[in-house]
Short mmCIF file of C-alpha atoms in Angstrom, two decimals:
data_model
loop_
_atom_site.label_atom_id
_atom_site.label_comp_id
_atom_site.label_asym_id
_atom_site.label_seq_id
_atom_site.Cartn_x
_atom_site.Cartn_y
_atom_site.Cartn_z
CA UNK A 1 225.22 111.51 -6.03
CA UNK A 2 222.21 113.80 -6.33
CA UNK A 3 218.63 112.88 -6.98
CA UNK A 4 217.80 111.61 -10.49
CA UNK A 5 214.34 113.18 -10.34
CA UNK A 6 215.84 116.63 -9.75
CA UNK A 7 218.27 116.17 -12.65
CA UNK A 8 215.38 115.06 -14.84
CA UNK A 9 213.24 118.02 -13.82
CA UNK A 10 215.84 120.80 -14.01
CA UNK A 11 218.71 119.74 -16.27
CA UNK A 12 217.14 117.90 -19.20
CA UNK A 13 215.88 119.18 -22.54
CA UNK A 14 212.98 116.73 -22.90
CA UNK A 15 211.14 116.72 -19.59
CA UNK A 16 207.70 117.75 -18.31
CA UNK A 17 208.43 121.46 -18.81
CA UNK A 18 210.14 120.94 -22.20
CA UNK A 19 213.54 121.89 -20.83
CA UNK A 20 212.44 125.43 -20.01
CA UNK A 21 214.35 125.73 -16.73
CA UNK A 22 217.54 124.35 -18.29
CA UNK A 23 217.20 126.75 -21.24
CA UNK A 24 216.62 129.76 -18.97
CA UNK A 25 219.65 128.86 -16.89
CA UNK A 26 221.80 128.45 -20.01
CA UNK A 27 220.50 131.72 -21.48
CA UNK A 28 221.49 133.59 -18.33
CA UNK A 29 225.06 132.36 -18.66
CA UNK A 30 225.06 132.98 -22.42
CA UNK A 31 224.04 136.60 -21.86
CA UNK A 32 226.97 137.05 -19.46
CA UNK A 33 229.32 135.50 -22.00
CA UNK A 34 228.06 137.76 -24.76
CA UNK A 35 228.58 140.85 -22.60
CA UNK A 36 232.17 139.74 -21.97
CA UNK A 37 232.73 139.29 -25.74
CA UNK A 38 236.00 137.34 -25.56
CA UNK A 39 234.93 134.55 -23.21
CA UNK A 40 233.48 131.37 -24.68
CA UNK A 41 231.96 128.20 -23.29
CA UNK A 42 231.38 124.65 -24.45
CA UNK A 43 228.07 123.10 -23.40
CA UNK A 44 227.46 119.37 -23.58
CA UNK A 45 224.15 117.59 -23.90
CA UNK A 46 223.66 113.86 -24.24
CA UNK A 47 221.86 111.69 -26.75
CA UNK A 48 221.07 108.35 -25.12
CA UNK A 49 219.64 106.47 -28.09
CA UNK A 50 216.32 105.77 -26.38
CA UNK A 51 214.24 106.63 -29.41
CA UNK A 52 214.34 107.68 -33.04
CA UNK A 53 213.02 111.18 -32.30
CA UNK A 54 215.73 112.09 -29.82
CA UNK A 55 217.77 114.17 -32.28
CA UNK A 56 214.62 115.94 -33.49
CA UNK A 57 213.56 116.66 -29.92
CA UNK A 58 216.95 118.15 -29.07
CA UNK A 59 216.96 120.25 -32.24
CA UNK A 60 213.45 121.53 -31.49
CA UNK A 61 214.50 122.47 -27.93
CA UNK A 62 217.48 124.35 -29.34
CA UNK A 63 215.30 126.27 -31.81
CA UNK A 64 212.36 126.92 -29.44
CA UNK A 65 214.59 128.41 -26.76
CA UNK A 66 216.88 130.29 -29.17
CA UNK A 67 220.07 128.75 -27.78
CA UNK A 68 222.34 129.93 -30.58
CA UNK A 69 225.30 132.09 -29.59
CA UNK A 70 228.68 132.86 -31.11
CA UNK A 71 230.16 132.52 -27.60
CA UNK A 72 228.93 128.96 -27.05
CA UNK A 73 229.81 125.74 -28.81
CA UNK A 74 227.44 122.85 -28.25
CA UNK A 75 228.78 119.31 -28.05
CA UNK A 76 226.40 116.38 -28.45
CA UNK A 77 227.83 113.46 -26.54
CA UNK A 78 226.92 109.81 -26.61
CA UNK A 79 227.52 108.39 -23.14
CA UNK A 80 228.95 104.97 -22.42
CA UNK A 81 225.50 103.69 -21.39
CA UNK A 82 224.43 104.01 -25.03
CA UNK A 83 225.05 100.27 -25.32
CA UNK A 84 222.38 99.65 -22.68
CA UNK A 85 219.75 101.15 -24.99
CA UNK A 86 221.21 100.11 -28.36
CA UNK A 87 223.50 97.18 -27.51
#
């Protein structure tokens, strides 16, 4: 389902464009949520366990793109394939 290269390019935080497209897309939705005031969302991003700097990279993406909002809760998920990288 879908092309992995497109997911990597547009929907990841640590890609060739440093997750800029994904951040801009999220910010657009966040702005709509903030205008609505009483509507909230829960975003999920994954940590795959590929490297020791993965948490730092995600945190830096979050800070660089100012992703903080009172209308959004961020969930960091560890997918089932974590065992493939750390098993």
